[in-house]
CSV table of N, CA and C in Angstrom, one decimal:
chain,number,residue,atom,x,y,z
Y,11,ALA,N,21.2,7.1,-81.2
Y,11,ALA,CA,20.8,7.0,-82.2
Y,11,ALA,C,21.0,5.5,-82.7
Y,12,MET,N,21.5,4.5,-82.2
Y,12,MET,CA,22.5,3.3,-82.1
Y,12,MET,C,21.6,2.8,-83.6
Y,13,ARG,N,22.7,2.5,-83.9
Y,13,ARG,CA,23.0,1.9,-85.0
Y,13,ARG,C,21.9,0.1,-85.0
Y,14,ALA,N,22.7,-0.7,-84.3
Y,14,ALA,CA,23.3,-1.8,-84.3
Y,14,ALA,C,24.1,-2.4,-82.6
Y,15,GLY,N,24.2,-3.4,-82.7
Y,15,GLY,CA,25.1,-3.0,-81.4
Y,15,GLY,C,25.0,-3.8,-79.8
Y,16,SER,N,26.0,-4.2,-79.3
Y,16,SER,CA,24.9,-4.2,-77.7
Y,16,SER,C,26.0,-2.9,-76.7
Y,17,LEU,N,25.4,-2.7,-75.9
Y,17,LEU,CA,25.9,-1.5,-74.9
Y,17,LEU,C,25.7,-2.4,-73.8
Y,18,LEU,N,26.9,-2.7,-72.8
Y,18,LEU,CA,26.7,-3.7,-72.0
Y,18,LEU,C,26.5,-2.6,-70.2
Y,19,LEU,N,25.5,-1.3,-69.7
Y,19,LEU,CA,26.0,0.1,-69.2
Y,19,LEU,C,25.8,-0.8,-67.7
Y,20,PHE,N,27.3,-0.6,-67.0
Y,20,PHE,CA,27.2,-1.1,-65.5
Y,20,PHE,C,26.8,0.3,-64.3
Y,21,GLY,N,26.9,1.1,-64.6
Y,21,GLY,CA,26.4,2.9,-64.3
Y,21,GLY,C,25.7,3.0,-64.2
Y,22,PRO,N,25.3,4.0,-63.6
Y,22,PRO,CA,23.8,5.1,-63.6
Y,22,PRO,C,23.7,5.4,-65.3
Y,23,VAL,N,22.4,5.7,-65.7
Y,23,VAL,CA,22.1,6.6,-66.9
Y,23,VAL,C,21.4,7.4,-67.3
Y,24,GLY,N,21.4,8.6,-67.9
Y,24,GLY,CA,20.2,10.1,-67.4
Y,24,GLY,C,19.1,9.3,-68.0
Y,25,GLY,N,18.3,10.1,-68.6
Y,25,GLY,CA,16.5,10.0,-69.4
Y,25,GLY,C,17.7,10.0,-71.1
Y,26,ARG,N,16.7,9.6,-71.8
Y,26,ARG,CA,16.6,9.7,-73.2
Y,26,ARG,C,17.1,8.0,-73.5
Y,27,VAL,N,17.5,7.2,-72.8
Y,27,VAL,CA,18.1,5.8,-72.8
Y,27,VAL,C,17.5,5.2,-74.5
Y,28,GLY,N,18.4,4.7,-75.3
Y,28,GLY,CA,17.6,4.2,-76.6
Y,28,GLY,C,17.1,5.3,-77.4
Y,29,ALA,N,17.4,6.9,-77.3
Y,29,ALA,CA,16.7,7.4,-78.5
Y,29,ALA,C,17.0,7.1,-79.7
Y,30,GLY,N,16.0,7.5,-80.6
Y,30,GLY,CA,16.7,6.6,-82.1
Y,30,GLY,C,17.0,5.6,-82.2
Y,31,MET,N,17.0,4.7,-82.1
Y,31,MET,CA,17.7,3.1,-82.0
Y,31,MET,C,16.9,3.1,-82.6
Y,32,ARG,N,17.6,2.1,-83.7
Y,32,ARG,CA,17.2,1.5,-84.7
Y,32,ARG,C,17.0,-0.1,-84.6
Y,33,ARG,N,19.0,-0.4,-84.3
Y,33,ARG,CA,18.6,-2.4,-83.9
Y,33,ARG,C,20.0,-2.4,-82.6
Y,34,GLY,N,19.9,-3.6,-81.9
Y,34,GLY,CA,20.5,-3.3,-81.5
Y,34,GLY,C,20.4,-3.6,-79.8
Y,35,SER,N,21.0,-4.0,-79.6
Y,35,SER,CA,20.8,-4.1,-77.6
Y,35,SER,C,21.2,-3.4,-77.1
Y,36,ILE,N,20.5,-1.8,-75.8
Y,36,ILE,CA,21.2,-2.0,-74.7
Y,36,ILE,C,20.9,-2.3,-72.9
Y,37,VAL,N,21.8,-2.9,-72.8
Y,37,VAL,CA,21.7,-3.6,-71.4
Y,37,VAL,C,21.4,-2.6,-70.0
Y,38,LEU,N,21.3,-2.7,-68.9
Y,38,LEU,CA,21.3,-2.1,-68.1
Y,38,LEU,C,21.2,-2.8,-66.7
Y,39,PHE,N,22.2,-2.9,-66.0
Y,39,PHE,CA,22.5,-3.6,-65.1
Y,39,PHE,C,21.8,-2.4,-63.5
Y,40,ASP,N,21.0,-1.6,-63.8
Y,40,ASP,CA,20.7,-0.6,-63.0
Y,40,ASP,C,18.7,-0.1,-63.5
Y,41,ARG,N,18.9,0.4,-62.2
Y,41,ARG,CA,17.4,0.9,-63.1
Y,41,ARG,C,17.5,2.5,-63.3
Y,42,PRO,N,17.0,2.9,-64.4
Y,42,PRO,CA,17.3,3.9,-65.3
Y,42,PRO,C,16.6,4.9,-64.3
Y,43,ASN,N,17.6,6.4,-64.3
Y,43,ASN,CA,17.0,7.2,-63.2
Y,43,ASN,C,15.1,7.8,-63.4
Y,44,ASP,N,15.6,8.0,-64.9
Y,44,ASP,CA,14.0,8.1,-65.3
Y,44,ASP,C,13.6,7.0,-66.3
Y,45,ASP,N,12.0,7.6,-66.5
Y,45,ASP,CA,11.3,6.4,-67.3
Y,45,ASP,C,12.3,6.4,-68.3
Y,46,LEU,N,11.9,5.3,-69.4
Y,46,LEU,CA,12.5,5.7,-70.5
Y,46,LEU,C,11.3,6.0,-71.2
Y,47,LEU,N,11.8,5.9,-72.8
Y,47,LEU,CA,11.1,6.7,-72.9
Y,47,LEU,C,9.3,6.3,-74.2
Y,48,LEU,N,8.5,6.9,-74.3
Y,48,LEU,CA,7.2,6.4,-74.7
Y,48,LEU,C,6.9,5.1,-75.7
Y,49,THR,N,8.1,5.7,-76.4
Y,49,THR,CA,8.3,5.2,-77.6
Y,49,THR,C,9.3,3.7,-77.8
Y,50,PHE,N,8.7,3.5,-76.1
Y,50,PHE,CA,9.7,1.6,-76.1
Y,50,PHE,C,8.0,0.8,-75.7
Y,51,HIS,N,8.4,-0.2,-75.9
Y,51,HIS,CA,7.1,-0.9,-74.9
Y,51,HIS,C,8.0,-2.1,-73.9
Y,52,TRP,N,6.9,-2.2,-73.3
Y,52,TRP,CA,7.9,-3.9,-72.7
Y,52,TRP,C,6.9,-5.4,-73.4
Y,53,ALA,N,7.9,-6.1,-72.7
Y,53,ALA,CA,7.9,-7.3,-73.9
Y,53,ALA,C,7.4,-8.8,-73.3
Y,54,CYS,N,8.6,-8.7,-72.3
Y,54,CYS,CA,8.3,-10.1,-71.4
Y,54,CYS,C,9.6,-9.8,-70.7
Y,55,ARG,N,9.8,-10.7,-69.5
Y,55,ARG,CA,10.9,-10.8,-68.9
Y,55,ARG,C,11.8,-12.5,-68.7
Y,56,TYR,N,13.1,-12.6,-69.5
Y,56,TYR,CA,13.4,-13.4,-69.6
Y,56,TYR,C,15.4,-14.2,-68.7
Y,57,ARG,N,15.6,-14.8,-69.6
Y,57,ARG,CA,17.3,-15.0,-69.2
Y,57,ARG,C,17.9,-15.0,-70.6
Y,58,PRO,N,18.4,-13.3,-71.2
Y,58,PRO,CA,19.0,-13.8,-72.2
Y,58,PRO,C,20.2,-14.6,-72.6
Y,59,VAL,N,20.5,-15.9,-73.6
Y,59,VAL,CA,21.5,-16.5,-73.5
Y,59,VAL,C,22.7,-15.6,-74.0
Y,60,PHE,N,22.5,-14.6,-74.7
Y,60,PHE,CA,23.7,-13.6,-75.3
Y,60,PHE,C,24.5,-12.9,-74.5
Y,61,LEU,N,23.5,-12.6,-73.5
Y,61,LEU,CA,24.1,-12.0,-72.1
Y,61,LEU,C,24.7,-12.9,-71.6
Y,62,ARG,N,24.5,-13.8,-71.2
Y,62,ARG,CA,25.2,-14.6,-70.2
Y,62,ARG,C,26.6,-14.7,-70.8
Y,63,ALA,N,26.4,-15.5,-72.5
Y,63,ALA,CA,27.5,-15.5,-73.1
Y,63,ALA,C,28.4,-14.3,-72.7
Y,64,TYR,N,28.8,-13.3,-73.1
Y,64,TYR,CA,29.0,-11.8,-72.8
Y,64,TYR,C,29.9,-11.6,-71.9
Y,65,LEU,N,28.6,-11.9,-70.2
Y,65,LEU,CA,29.2,-11.9,-68.7
Y,65,LEU,C,30.8,-12.8,-68.4
Y,66,ARG,N,30.4,-13.5,-69.3
Y,66,ARG,CA,30.6,-14.7,-68.9
Y,66,ARG,C,32.6,-14.4,-69.1
Y,67,VAL,N,32.6,-14.2,-70.6
Y,67,VAL,CA,33.7,-13.5,-71.5
Y,67,VAL,C,34.7,-12.2,-70.1
Y,68,LEU,N,33.0,-11.6,-69.9
Y,68,LEU,CA,33.9,-10.2,-68.6
Y,68,LEU,C,34.7,-11.1,-68.0
Y,69,SER,N,34.2,-11.9,-67.4
Y,69,SER,CA,34.6,-12.4,-65.8
Y,69,SER,C,36.2,-12.3,-66.2
Y,70,ARG,N,36.1,-13.9,-67.3
Y,70,ARG,CA,37.1,-14.0,-67.5
Y,70,ARG,C,39.2,-13.2,-68.1
Y,71,THR,N,38.4,-12.4,-68.1
Y,71,THR,CA,39.3,-11.4,-69.0
Y,71,THR,C,40.0,-10.3,-67.3
Y,72,GLY,N,38.6,-10.8,-66.3
Y,72,GLY,CA,39.1,-9.9,-65.4
Y,72,GLY,C,38.0,-8.5,-64.7
Y,73,PHE,N,37.0,-8.4,-65.6
Y,73,PHE,CA,36.1,-7.2,-66.0
Y,73,PHE,C,34.9,-8.4,-64.3
Y,74,GLU,N,34.9,-6.3,-63.4
Y,74,GLU,CA,34.2,-7.5,-62.1
Y,74,GLU,C,32.9,-6.6,-62.6
Y,75,THR,N,31.8,-8.0,-62.6
Y,75,THR,CA,30.1,-7.9,-63.1
Y,75,THR,C,29.2,-7.7,-61.9
Y,76,PRO,N,28.2,-7.5,-61.9
Y,76,PRO,CA,27.8,-6.9,-60.8
Y,76,PRO,C,27.1,-8.2,-60.1
Y,77,PRO,N,26.6,-8.4,-58.6
Y,77,PRO,CA,26.5,-9.9,-57.7
Y,77,PRO,C,25.8,-11.1,-58.6
Y,78,ASN,N,24.9,-11.6,-58.5
Y,78,ASN,CA,24.0,-12.2,-59.7
Y,78,ASN,C,23.7,-12.3,-60.7
Y,79,CYS,N,24.2,-11.3,-61.8
Y,79,CYS,CA,23.3,-10.6,-63.3
Y,79,CYS,C,23.7,-11.8,-63.7
Y,80,LEU,N,24.4,-13.4,-64.0
Y,80,LEU,CA,24.2,-14.5,-64.6
Y,80,LEU,C,23.0,-15.2,-64.2
Y,81,GLU,N,22.9,-14.8,-63.0
Y,81,GLU,CA,21.4,-15.7,-62.4
Y,81,GLU,C,20.0,-14.8,-63.4
Y,82,ALA,N,20.3,-13.9,-62.8
Y,82,ALA,CA,18.8,-12.5,-62.7
Y,82,ALA,C,18.4,-12.5,-64.6
Y,83,GLN,N,17.2,-12.4,-64.0
Y,83,GLN,CA,16.0,-12.1,-64.8
Y,83,GLN,C,16.7,-11.0,-65.5
Y,84,TYR,N,15.6,-10.2,-67.1
Y,84,TYR,CA,16.0,-9.3,-67.6
Y,84,TYR,C,14.6,-8.9,-68.6
Y,85,ASP,N,13.9,-7.5,-67.6
Y,85,ASP,CA,12.8,-6.8,-68.1
Y,85,ASP,C,13.5,-7.1,-69.6
Y,86,ARG,N,12.1,-6.7,-71.1
Y,86,ARG,CA,12.8,-6.6,-72.3
Y,86,ARG,C,11.5,-5.6,-72.9
Y,87,TYR,N,12.5,-4.2,-73.5
Y,87,TYR,CA,11.3,-3.8,-73.4
Y,87,TYR,C,11.9,-3.4,-75.2
Y,88,CYS,N,10.9,-3.1,-76.2
Y,88,CYS,CA,11.6,-2.9,-77.7
Y,88,CYS,C,11.0,-1.6,-78.0
Y,89,GLY,N,11.7,-1.1,-78.7
Y,89,GLY,CA,11.5,0.5,-79.2
Y,89,GLY,C,12.4,1.0,-80.3
Y,90,ASP,N,13.2,1.9,-80.8
Y,90,ASP,CA,12.4,2.8,-80.9
Y,90,ASP,C,11.3,2.5,-81.8
Y,91,ARG,N,9.9,2.9,-80.8
Y,91,ARG,CA,9.1,2.6,-82.7
Y,91,ARG,C,8.5,3.6,-83.9
Y,92,LEU,N,9.6,4.8,-82.9
Y,92,LEU,CA,10.1,6.0,-83.9
Y,92,LEU,C,11.0,5.1,-84.9
Y,93,GLU,N,11.2,5.0,-85.0
Y,93,GLU,CA,12.9,3.7,-85.4
Y,93,GLU,C,12.3,2.6,-86.1
Y,94,GLY,N,11.5,1.9,-86.7
Y,94,GLY,CA,11.2,0.8,-86.6
Y,94,GLY,C,10.4,-0.2,-84.9
Y,95,GLY,N,10.8,0.5,-84.0
Y,95,GLY,CA,11.3,-0.6,-82.6
Y,95,GLY,C,12.0,-2.0,-82.7
Y,96,ARG,N,12.3,-2.4,-83.4
Y,96,ARG,CA,13.8,-3.1,-83.9
Y,96,ARG,C,14.9,-3.3,-82.7
Y,97,GLY,N,14.9,-2.4,-81.6
Y,97,GLY,CA,16.2,-2.8,-80.9
Y,97,GLY,C,15.4,-2.4,-79.6
Y,98,GLU,N,16.3,-3.3,-78.4
Y,98,GLU,CA,15.8,-4.2,-77.4
Y,98,GLU,C,16.7,-2.9,-76.4
Y,99,ILE,N,16.1,-3.2,-75.2
Y,99,ILE,CA,17.1,-2.4,-73.5
Y,99,ILE,C,16.0,-3.6,-72.8
Y,100,LEU,N,17.6,-3.5,-71.9
Y,100,LEU,CA,17.2,-4.5,-71.2
Y,100,LEU,C,17.6,-4.3,-70.2
Y,101,ILE,N,16.6,-4.4,-69.3
Y,101,ILE,CA,16.5,-4.0,-67.3
Y,101,ILE,C,16.9,-4.7,-66.5
Y,102,ARG,N,18.1,-5.3,-66.2
Y,102,ARG,CA,17.5,-6.5,-64.7
Y,102,ARG,C,17.0,-6.4,-64.0
Y,103,ALA,N,16.1,-7.1,-64.0
Y,103,ALA,CA,14.5,-7.1,-63.4
Y,103,ALA,C,15.5,-7.1,-61.4
Y,104,GLU,N,14.1,-6.5,-60.3
Y,104,GLU,CA,14.4,-6.3,-59.0
Y,104,GLU,C,14.6,-8.0,-58.7
Y,105,GLU,N,15.8,-8.2,-57.5
Y,105,GLU,CA,15.3,-9.4,-56.7
Y,105,GLU,C,14.2,-8.9,-55.8
Y,106,HIS,N,13.4,-10.3,-55.9
Y,106,HIS,CA,12.7,-10.0,-55.0
Y,106,HIS,C,12.0,-11.6,-53.4
Y,107,ALA,N,12.5,-11.3,-52.5
Y,107,ALA,CA,12.0,-12.2,-51.7
Y,107,ALA,C,11.4,-13.4,-51.5
């Protein structure tokens, strides 16, 4: 039931990620264990500028970030459509050789 803000999740997550979210961003650096809810739809793949800024600040404070997360692309899903669909879930795209 997220209302706004940003959550950066560096570990595994369970089911129903983003359920009831109205606005805000949830960033997953690993693929979720379960499929996203059907009330989220894929929008695009891109490199979010705001995320690079957040990750740089975390790195400067000594927080260990996942390898290649600054250069990675992220799949953007919009939802929860039951709550207006203005939130987003960003999932780091898998690297392909």
